[in-house]
Amino acid sequence: MTPSPSSVLKLIAYTDYKSPYAYVASRATQALALEYPVLIDWRPYTLRIAEYLDAVDSRSAHNWRKVKYAYMDARRLANRQGLTLMGPRRIYDGELSSLGMLFAQHSGCFAAYHEATFARFWRHELDIDSMDEMKAHIAALGADPAAFELYALGPGRDEHRAIVEDAERRGVFGVPMIVFEDELFWGGDRIGLVRQAIEQRGGPLRGARRRAAGARRGARPVADSPADPDMPLPAAQCLCSILPAGAFSARTGALMSTVRRFLSLSSKTRVIGTDSPVFIGCFRSISITW
C-alpha cells in the first residue's frame, strides 16, 4: 500500500560528488526511502576545500595528515561496498557537477546521474570540472547537453548559489549531511541516528506489514534493519538503493533477471552486508548487465 502524502516524512540530503565520504554514504542514504515512508530531497552543497583544509601550497602538516587519513578511511568503506574509490588527481572545484545534479533533477534523470557521476568520477573516468566531459556525460544519460550548458552558464548558477546559502543558514558546513525536522546529521555514521529520529517521529518501517502478513502465514520473520550504522543493511534494500531510476528497454530483461536472482538469495540468507561475497557478486553482475 502506498502511504498517503500526509504520512510521508521529508528529509534533505546534501552531497558533493568530489567528497569521498558523500560517495560511500550515498547508498545507505537512499535506502532510507526504502525502509521508511520518507521523501529524500537531494541538494548540492559544493565544498570549498581551501576554507577548511587550506590551499595545497599552504596546507599544514596537520591538515595533510587529515587528508591522507580521510582517503584511506573512505577507501576502506568503499571496499566494503564493492565500490572503486581512487584518489583524486587534483583538487576539484566540483560546481559543474552540482549544476549537473540540479539539471538532472529538472530533466527527470537524477537517479541515473547521481549513481553514474559518483562512480565515474571516483574511477577517474570523468572530469567534473570539464564542460565538454560533463556535456558528454549528460548526453549519455539521455538528457540534452546543449540545454545543460545553457543552464550551467545561466540560471543554474543562481539556483546553486541560493541552495548553498540556504544550506548554510540551516547550519550545513560539510557533506554528507542530512537535515530532518531541522536537526542536522553529519556523516554516514550518523544514518543510524536518522533512522531513530524517523521512528521517533512515527515513521513505520515499510516492511512491517509484510512481516506481519508473513507471520500470520507461518513464514520465518525477516530481520529489521539495525539502527547501528556499523551493522549491515538488509540486502534487498542495499540492492534497490543502487539501481538507477528507470531501465533502458534493451537491457531490462538482463537487469531484472539479476534482481530476481539476488532477491532469491537474500530471502535465503535473511540479512547480507554490503561486504558479503553474495552482495558483491550480484553487484558486479548488475554492473556488467547494466
mmCIF file with all atom_site columns, C-alpha atoms in Angstrom, residues 138-209:
data_model
loop_
_atom_site.group_PDB
_atom_site.id
_atom_site.type_symbol
_atom_site.label_atom_id
_atom_site.label_alt_id
_atom_site.label_comp_id
_atom_site.label_asym_id
_atom_site.label_entity_id
_atom_site.label_seq_id
_atom_site.pdbx_PDB_ins_code
_atom_site.Cartn_x
_atom_site.Cartn_y
_atom_site.Cartn_z
_atom_site.occupancy
_atom_site.B_iso_or_equiv
_atom_site.pdbx_formal_charge
_atom_site.auth_seq_id
_atom_site.auth_comp_id
_atom_site.auth_asym_id
_atom_site.auth_atom_id
_atom_site.pdbx_PDB_model_num
ATOM 1  C CA . ILE A 1 138 ? 24.761 14.279 -19.578 1.00 0.00 ? 138 ILE A CA 1
ATOM 2  C CA . ALA A 1 139 ? 24.144 13.153 -23.161 1.00 0.00 ? 139 ALA A CA 1
ATOM 3  C CA . ALA A 1 140 ? 24.941 9.528  -22.265 1.00 0.00 ? 140 ALA A CA 1
ATOM 4  C CA . LEU A 1 141 ? 22.111 9.663  -19.731 1.00 0.00 ? 141 LEU A CA 1
ATOM 5  C CA . GLY A 1 142 ? 19.649 10.787 -22.385 1.00 0.00 ? 142 GLY A CA 1
ATOM 6  C CA . ALA A 1 143 ? 19.459 14.472 -21.437 1.00 0.00 ? 143 ALA A CA 1
ATOM 7  C CA . ASP A 1 144 ? 20.182 17.478 -23.663 1.00 0.00 ? 144 ASP A CA 1
ATOM 8  C CA . PRO A 1 145 ? 23.851 18.540 -23.389 1.00 0.00 ? 145 PRO A CA 1
ATOM 9  C CA . ALA A 1 146 ? 23.274 21.903 -25.075 1.00 0.00 ? 146 ALA A CA 1
ATOM 10 C CA . ALA A 1 147 ? 20.474 22.698 -22.645 1.00 0.00 ? 147 ALA A CA 1
ATOM 11 C CA . PHE A 1 148 ? 22.751 21.716 -19.784 1.00 0.00 ? 148 PHE A CA 1
ATOM 12 C CA . GLU A 1 149 ? 25.446 24.141 -20.919 1.00 0.00 ? 149 GLU A CA 1
ATOM 13 C CA . LEU A 1 150 ? 22.918 26.976 -21.169 1.00 0.00 ? 150 LEU A CA 1
ATOM 14 C CA . TYR A 1 151 ? 21.607 26.141 -17.721 1.00 0.00 ? 151 TYR A CA 1
ATOM 15 C CA . ALA A 1 152 ? 25.079 25.850 -16.181 1.00 0.00 ? 152 ALA A CA 1
ATOM 16 C CA . LEU A 1 153 ? 26.226 29.170 -17.607 1.00 0.00 ? 153 LEU A CA 1
ATOM 17 C CA . GLY A 1 154 ? 22.964 30.943 -16.819 1.00 0.00 ? 154 GLY A CA 1
ATOM 18 C CA . PRO A 1 155 ? 20.140 30.305 -14.343 1.00 0.00 ? 155 PRO A CA 1
ATOM 19 C CA . GLY A 1 156 ? 21.816 27.266 -12.814 1.00 0.00 ? 156 GLY A CA 1
ATOM 20 C CA . ARG A 1 157 ? 24.465 29.394 -11.105 1.00 0.00 ? 157 ARG A CA 1
ATOM 21 C CA . ASP A 1 158 ? 21.843 31.476 -9.303  1.00 0.00 ? 158 ASP A CA 1
ATOM 22 C CA . GLU A 1 159 ? 19.867 28.378 -8.291  1.00 0.00 ? 159 GLU A CA 1
ATOM 23 C CA . HIS A 1 160 ? 23.001 26.674 -6.984  1.00 0.00 ? 160 HIS A CA 1
ATOM 24 C CA . ARG A 1 161 ? 24.096 29.760 -5.050  1.00 0.00 ? 161 ARG A CA 1
ATOM 25 C CA . ALA A 1 162 ? 20.667 30.068 -3.430  1.00 0.00 ? 162 ALA A CA 1
ATOM 26 C CA . ILE A 1 163 ? 20.729 26.405 -2.351  1.00 0.00 ? 163 ILE A CA 1
ATOM 27 C CA . VAL A 1 164 ? 24.189 26.742 -0.799  1.00 0.00 ? 164 VAL A CA 1
ATOM 28 C CA . GLU A 1 165 ? 23.210 29.939 1.022   1.00 0.00 ? 165 GLU A CA 1
ATOM 29 C CA . ASP A 1 166 ? 20.042 28.304 2.328   1.00 0.00 ? 166 ASP A CA 1
ATOM 30 C CA . ALA A 1 167 ? 22.067 25.280 3.473   1.00 0.00 ? 167 ALA A CA 1
ATOM 31 C CA . GLU A 1 168 ? 24.444 27.463 5.429   1.00 0.00 ? 168 GLU A CA 1
ATOM 32 C CA . ARG A 1 169 ? 21.544 29.261 7.092   1.00 0.00 ? 169 ARG A CA 1
ATOM 33 C CA . ARG A 1 170 ? 20.410 25.836 8.259   1.00 0.00 ? 170 ARG A CA 1
ATOM 34 C CA . GLY A 1 171 ? 23.866 25.203 9.719   1.00 0.00 ? 171 GLY A CA 1
ATOM 35 C CA . VAL A 1 172 ? 25.281 22.951 6.986   1.00 0.00 ? 172 VAL A CA 1
ATOM 36 C CA . PHE A 1 173 ? 29.074 23.028 6.749   1.00 0.00 ? 173 PHE A CA 1
ATOM 37 C CA . GLY A 1 174 ? 30.029 19.742 5.107   1.00 0.00 ? 174 GLY A CA 1
ATOM 38 C CA . VAL A 1 175 ? 28.796 16.559 3.429   1.00 0.00 ? 175 VAL A CA 1
ATOM 39 C CA . PRO A 1 176 ? 27.230 14.105 3.642   1.00 0.00 ? 176 PRO A CA 1
ATOM 40 C CA . MET A 1 177 ? 24.688 15.998 5.702   1.00 0.00 ? 177 MET A CA 1
ATOM 41 C CA . ILE A 1 178 ? 21.068 15.063 6.339   1.00 0.00 ? 178 ILE A CA 1
ATOM 42 C CA . VAL A 1 179 ? 18.547 17.553 7.701   1.00 0.00 ? 179 VAL A CA 1
ATOM 43 C CA . PHE A 1 180 ? 15.447 16.028 9.274   1.00 0.00 ? 180 PHE A CA 1
ATOM 44 C CA . GLU A 1 181 ? 12.951 18.066 11.262  1.00 0.00 ? 181 GLU A CA 1
ATOM 45 C CA . ASP A 1 182 ? 15.536 20.892 11.434  1.00 0.00 ? 182 ASP A CA 1
ATOM 46 C CA . GLU A 1 183 ? 18.062 18.534 13.066  1.00 0.00 ? 183 GLU A CA 1
ATOM 47 C CA . LEU A 1 184 ? 21.433 18.048 11.374  1.00 0.00 ? 184 LEU A CA 1
ATOM 48 C CA . PHE A 1 185 ? 23.213 14.698 10.957  1.00 0.00 ? 185 PHE A CA 1
ATOM 49 C CA . TRP A 1 186 ? 26.732 14.921 9.533   1.00 0.00 ? 186 TRP A CA 1
ATOM 50 C CA . GLY A 1 187 ? 28.439 11.840 8.150   1.00 0.00 ? 187 GLY A CA 1
ATOM 51 C CA . GLY A 1 188 ? 27.426 8.388  7.030   1.00 0.00 ? 188 GLY A CA 1
ATOM 52 C CA . ASP A 1 189 ? 27.993 7.067  10.548  1.00 0.00 ? 189 ASP A CA 1
ATOM 53 C CA . ARG A 1 190 ? 25.024 9.167  11.718  1.00 0.00 ? 190 ARG A CA 1
ATOM 54 C CA . ILE A 1 191 ? 22.490 7.460  9.466   1.00 0.00 ? 191 ILE A CA 1
ATOM 55 C CA . GLY A 1 192 ? 21.580 5.126  12.309  1.00 0.00 ? 192 GLY A CA 1
ATOM 56 C CA . LEU A 1 193 ? 20.585 8.192  14.305  1.00 0.00 ? 193 LEU A CA 1
ATOM 57 C CA . VAL A 1 194 ? 18.490 9.393  11.360  1.00 0.00 ? 194 VAL A CA 1
ATOM 58 C CA . ARG A 1 195 ? 16.602 6.090  11.451  1.00 0.00 ? 195 ARG A CA 1
ATOM 59 C CA . GLN A 1 196 ? 15.960 6.516  15.141  1.00 0.00 ? 196 GLN A CA 1
ATOM 60 C CA . ALA A 1 197 ? 14.725 10.079 14.580  1.00 0.00 ? 197 ALA A CA 1
ATOM 61 C CA . ILE A 1 198 ? 12.339 8.916  11.838  1.00 0.00 ? 198 ILE A CA 1
ATOM 62 C CA . GLU A 1 199 ? 10.964 6.164  14.051  1.00 0.00 ? 199 GLU A CA 1
ATOM 63 C CA . GLN A 1 200 ? 10.527 8.564  16.967  1.00 0.00 ? 200 GLN A CA 1
ATOM 64 C CA . ARG A 1 201 ? 8.639  10.867 14.622  1.00 0.00 ? 201 ARG A CA 1
ATOM 65 C CA . GLY A 1 202 ? 6.296  7.968  13.829  1.00 0.00 ? 202 GLY A CA 1
ATOM 66 C CA . GLY A 1 203 ? 7.645  6.708  10.531  1.00 0.00 ? 203 GLY A CA 1
ATOM 67 C CA . PRO A 1 204 ? 6.991  2.931  10.402  1.00 0.00 ? 204 PRO A CA 1
ATOM 68 C CA . LEU A 1 205 ? 9.257  0.538  8.570   1.00 0.00 ? 205 LEU A CA 1
ATOM 69 C CA . ARG A 1 206 ? 7.861  -0.162 5.119   1.00 0.00 ? 206 ARG A CA 1
ATOM 70 C CA . GLY A 1 207 ? 8.364  -3.885 5.714   1.00 0.00 ? 207 GLY A CA 1
ATOM 71 C CA . ALA A 1 208 ? 6.305  -4.022 8.910   1.00 0.00 ? 208 ALA A CA 1
ATOM 72 C CA . ARG A 1 209 ? 3.081  -5.060 7.190   1.00 0.00 ? 209 ARG A CA 1
#
